[in-house]
Amino acid sequence: HVSALREKLLADYPAFDFLTIEVNTNLDNIAVYNSTGTLVSEIKPGMASGNIPERLIRMNVSNYPPGIYSLKFTTAKGESFSRKFVKM
């Protein structure tokens, strides 16, 4: 259930060069959109050693222009939720 998902943007918010996201569910995809709704990038989180899904995802946002971005998370079950972050 999407409302039960917990995720947080860690101490590097607002982001300058990197954005670290902690998740507690299996993610299939993370899509990044700029303030006009244009898709900026997509990330397919990998598996850590032992086939354990990554819980900390570190995104390089150093080449993004300053602004407000939306992250759309899609789980392995097809559920989705969004969060915003600021790139300085």
mmCIF file with all atom_site columns, C-alpha atoms in Angstrom:
data_model
loop_
_atom_site.group_PDB
_atom_site.id
_atom_site.type_symbol
_atom_site.label_atom_id
_atom_site.label_alt_id
_atom_site.label_comp_id
_atom_site.label_asym_id
_atom_site.label_entity_id
_atom_site.label_seq_id
_atom_site.pdbx_PDB_ins_code
_atom_site.Cartn_x
_atom_site.Cartn_y
_atom_site.Cartn_z
_atom_site.occupancy
_atom_site.B_iso_or_equiv
_atom_site.pdbx_formal_charge
_atom_site.auth_seq_id
_atom_site.auth_comp_id
_atom_site.auth_asym_id
_atom_site.auth_atom_id
_atom_site.pdbx_PDB_model_num
ATOM 1  C CA . HIS A 1 1  ? 0.000  0.000   0.000   1.00 0.00 ? 1  HIS A CA 1
ATOM 2  C CA . VAL A 1 2  ? 1.501  3.308   -1.082  1.00 0.00 ? 2  VAL A CA 1
ATOM 3  C CA . SER A 1 3  ? 0.552  5.196   2.075   1.00 0.00 ? 3  SER A CA 1
ATOM 4  C CA . ALA A 1 4  ? 2.584  2.708   4.107   1.00 0.00 ? 4  ALA A CA 1
ATOM 5  C CA . LEU A 1 5  ? 5.764  3.493   2.178   1.00 0.00 ? 5  LEU A CA 1
ATOM 6  C CA . ARG A 1 6  ? 8.355  5.468   4.072   1.00 0.00 ? 6  ARG A CA 1
ATOM 7  C CA . GLU A 1 7  ? 11.051 7.356   2.282   1.00 0.00 ? 7  GLU A CA 1
ATOM 8  C CA . LYS A 1 8  ? 13.079 10.369  3.165   1.00 0.00 ? 8  LYS A CA 1
ATOM 9  C CA . LEU A 1 9  ? 15.504 12.713  1.569   1.00 0.00 ? 9  LEU A CA 1
ATOM 10 C CA . LEU A 1 10 ? 18.579 12.756  3.737   1.00 0.00 ? 10 LEU A CA 1
ATOM 11 C CA . ALA A 1 11 ? 20.805 15.573  4.982   1.00 0.00 ? 11 ALA A CA 1
ATOM 12 C CA . ASP A 1 12 ? 21.785 16.777  1.511   1.00 0.00 ? 12 ASP A CA 1
ATOM 13 C CA . TYR A 1 13 ? 18.420 18.512  1.016   1.00 0.00 ? 13 TYR A CA 1
ATOM 14 C CA . PRO A 1 14 ? 18.317 20.985  -0.615  1.00 0.00 ? 14 PRO A CA 1
ATOM 15 C CA . ALA A 1 15 ? 20.624 19.265  -3.062  1.00 0.00 ? 15 ALA A CA 1
ATOM 16 C CA . PHE A 1 16 ? 23.789 20.767  -4.502  1.00 0.00 ? 16 PHE A CA 1
ATOM 17 C CA . ASP A 1 17 ? 25.691 17.912  -6.151  1.00 0.00 ? 17 ASP A CA 1
ATOM 18 C CA . PHE A 1 18 ? 24.082 14.742  -4.776  1.00 0.00 ? 18 PHE A CA 1
ATOM 19 C CA . LEU A 1 19 ? 20.697 13.694  -3.465  1.00 0.00 ? 19 LEU A CA 1
ATOM 20 C CA . THR A 1 20 ? 20.506 10.674  -1.168  1.00 0.00 ? 20 THR A CA 1
ATOM 21 C CA . ILE A 1 21 ? 17.205 8.869   -0.773  1.00 0.00 ? 21 ILE A CA 1
ATOM 22 C CA . GLU A 1 22 ? 16.453 6.220   1.828   1.00 0.00 ? 22 GLU A CA 1
ATOM 23 C CA . VAL A 1 23 ? 13.646 3.822   0.919   1.00 0.00 ? 23 VAL A CA 1
ATOM 24 C CA . ASN A 1 24 ? 12.098 0.824   2.625   1.00 0.00 ? 24 ASN A CA 1
ATOM 25 C CA . THR A 1 25 ? 10.499 -0.840  -0.382  1.00 0.00 ? 25 THR A CA 1
ATOM 26 C CA . ASN A 1 26 ? 11.638 -2.442  -3.631  1.00 0.00 ? 26 ASN A CA 1
ATOM 27 C CA . LEU A 1 27 ? 11.786 0.241   -6.292  1.00 0.00 ? 27 LEU A CA 1
ATOM 28 C CA . ASP A 1 28 ? 11.584 -0.524  -9.990  1.00 0.00 ? 28 ASP A CA 1
ATOM 29 C CA . ASN A 1 29 ? 12.137 3.013   -11.247 1.00 0.00 ? 29 ASN A CA 1
ATOM 30 C CA . ILE A 1 30 ? 12.782 6.601   -10.172 1.00 0.00 ? 30 ILE A CA 1
ATOM 31 C CA . ALA A 1 31 ? 11.854 9.294   -12.689 1.00 0.00 ? 31 ALA A CA 1
ATOM 32 C CA . VAL A 1 32 ? 13.037 12.893  -12.263 1.00 0.00 ? 32 VAL A CA 1
ATOM 33 C CA . TYR A 1 33 ? 10.933 15.726  -13.713 1.00 0.00 ? 33 TYR A CA 1
ATOM 34 C CA . ASN A 1 34 ? 11.733 19.438  -13.828 1.00 0.00 ? 34 ASN A CA 1
ATOM 35 C CA . SER A 1 35 ? 9.226  22.168  -12.891 1.00 0.00 ? 35 SER A CA 1
ATOM 36 C CA . THR A 1 36 ? 7.685  22.151  -16.396 1.00 0.00 ? 36 THR A CA 1
ATOM 37 C CA . GLY A 1 37 ? 6.995  18.400  -16.211 1.00 0.00 ? 37 GLY A CA 1
ATOM 38 C CA . THR A 1 38 ? 9.763  17.397  -18.609 1.00 0.00 ? 38 THR A CA 1
ATOM 39 C CA . LEU A 1 39 ? 11.460 14.079  -17.828 1.00 0.00 ? 39 LEU A CA 1
ATOM 40 C CA . VAL A 1 40 ? 15.070 14.859  -16.883 1.00 0.00 ? 40 VAL A CA 1
ATOM 41 C CA . SER A 1 41 ? 16.325 11.357  -16.083 1.00 0.00 ? 41 SER A CA 1
ATOM 42 C CA . GLU A 1 42 ? 15.316 7.875   -15.037 1.00 0.00 ? 42 GLU A CA 1
ATOM 43 C CA . ILE A 1 43 ? 17.088 5.604   -12.610 1.00 0.00 ? 43 ILE A CA 1
ATOM 44 C CA . LYS A 1 44 ? 16.677 1.868   -12.210 1.00 0.00 ? 44 LYS A CA 1
ATOM 45 C CA . PRO A 1 45 ? 17.820 1.109   -8.658  1.00 0.00 ? 45 PRO A CA 1
ATOM 46 C CA . GLY A 1 46 ? 20.042 -1.941  -8.544  1.00 0.00 ? 46 GLY A CA 1
ATOM 47 C CA . MET A 1 47 ? 20.528 -4.723  -6.109  1.00 0.00 ? 47 MET A CA 1
ATOM 48 C CA . ALA A 1 48 ? 23.151 -4.668  -3.421  1.00 0.00 ? 48 ALA A CA 1
ATOM 49 C CA . SER A 1 49 ? 25.203 -7.780  -2.760  1.00 0.00 ? 49 SER A CA 1
ATOM 50 C CA . GLY A 1 50 ? 23.151 -10.861 -1.938  1.00 0.00 ? 50 GLY A CA 1
ATOM 51 C CA . ASN A 1 51 ? 20.143 -9.778  -4.050  1.00 0.00 ? 51 ASN A CA 1
ATOM 52 C CA . ILE A 1 52 ? 19.066 -7.280  -1.381  1.00 0.00 ? 52 ILE A CA 1
ATOM 53 C CA . PRO A 1 53 ? 17.434 -4.168  -2.852  1.00 0.00 ? 53 PRO A CA 1
ATOM 54 C CA . GLU A 1 54 ? 19.340 -0.939  -2.351  1.00 0.00 ? 54 GLU A CA 1
ATOM 55 C CA . ARG A 1 55 ? 17.995 1.070   0.583   1.00 0.00 ? 55 ARG A CA 1
ATOM 56 C CA . LEU A 1 56 ? 20.186 4.143   0.067   1.00 0.00 ? 56 LEU A CA 1
ATOM 57 C CA . ILE A 1 57 ? 20.149 5.607   -3.408  1.00 0.00 ? 57 ILE A CA 1
ATOM 58 C CA . ARG A 1 58 ? 22.621 8.384   -4.183  1.00 0.00 ? 58 ARG A CA 1
ATOM 59 C CA . MET A 1 59 ? 21.784 10.466  -7.243  1.00 0.00 ? 59 MET A CA 1
ATOM 60 C CA . ASN A 1 60 ? 24.226 12.797  -8.935  1.00 0.00 ? 60 ASN A CA 1
ATOM 61 C CA . VAL A 1 61 ? 22.293 16.022  -9.622  1.00 0.00 ? 61 VAL A CA 1
ATOM 62 C CA . SER A 1 62 ? 25.312 18.266  -10.159 1.00 0.00 ? 62 SER A CA 1
ATOM 63 C CA . ASN A 1 63 ? 24.442 18.836  -13.823 1.00 0.00 ? 63 ASN A CA 1
ATOM 64 C CA . TYR A 1 64 ? 20.806 19.835  -13.115 1.00 0.00 ? 64 TYR A CA 1
ATOM 65 C CA . PRO A 1 65 ? 20.036 23.570  -13.321 1.00 0.00 ? 65 PRO A CA 1
ATOM 66 C CA . PRO A 1 66 ? 18.827 25.122  -10.040 1.00 0.00 ? 66 PRO A CA 1
ATOM 67 C CA . GLY A 1 67 ? 15.103 24.642  -9.487  1.00 0.00 ? 67 GLY A CA 1
ATOM 68 C CA . ILE A 1 68 ? 12.354 22.449  -8.098  1.00 0.00 ? 68 ILE A CA 1
ATOM 69 C CA . TYR A 1 69 ? 12.219 18.844  -9.252  1.00 0.00 ? 69 TYR A CA 1
ATOM 70 C CA . SER A 1 70 ? 9.755  16.030  -8.750  1.00 0.00 ? 70 SER A CA 1
ATOM 71 C CA . LEU A 1 71 ? 10.806 12.452  -8.107  1.00 0.00 ? 71 LEU A CA 1
ATOM 72 C CA . LYS A 1 72 ? 8.301  9.786   -9.152  1.00 0.00 ? 72 LYS A CA 1
ATOM 73 C CA . PHE A 1 73 ? 8.993  6.461   -7.488  1.00 0.00 ? 73 PHE A CA 1
ATOM 74 C CA . THR A 1 74 ? 7.513  3.268   -8.937  1.00 0.00 ? 74 THR A CA 1
ATOM 75 C CA . THR A 1 75 ? 7.615  0.112   -6.844  1.00 0.00 ? 75 THR A CA 1
ATOM 76 C CA . ALA A 1 76 ? 8.135  -3.426  -8.083  1.00 0.00 ? 76 ALA A CA 1
ATOM 77 C CA . LYS A 1 77 ? 4.366  -3.914  -7.529  1.00 0.00 ? 77 LYS A CA 1
ATOM 78 C CA . GLY A 1 78 ? 3.509  -1.018  -9.870  1.00 0.00 ? 78 GLY A CA 1
ATOM 79 C CA . GLU A 1 79 ? 2.511  1.447   -7.149  1.00 0.00 ? 79 GLU A CA 1
ATOM 80 C CA . SER A 1 80 ? 3.819  4.989   -7.460  1.00 0.00 ? 80 SER A CA 1
ATOM 81 C CA . PHE A 1 81 ? 4.309  8.067   -5.313  1.00 0.00 ? 81 PHE A CA 1
ATOM 82 C CA . SER A 1 82 ? 6.067  11.403  -5.767  1.00 0.00 ? 82 SER A CA 1
ATOM 83 C CA . ARG A 1 83 ? 8.235  13.743  -3.732  1.00 0.00 ? 83 ARG A CA 1
ATOM 84 C CA . LYS A 1 84 ? 9.829  17.084  -4.560  1.00 0.00 ? 84 LYS A CA 1
ATOM 85 C CA . PHE A 1 85 ? 13.346 18.354  -3.987  1.00 0.00 ? 85 PHE A CA 1
ATOM 86 C CA . VAL A 1 86 ? 15.155 21.625  -4.541  1.00 0.00 ? 86 VAL A CA 1
ATOM 87 C CA . LYS A 1 87 ? 18.401 21.780  -6.513  1.00 0.00 ? 87 LYS A CA 1
ATOM 88 C CA . MET A 1 88 ? 20.506 24.761  -5.496  1.00 0.00 ? 88 MET A CA 1
#
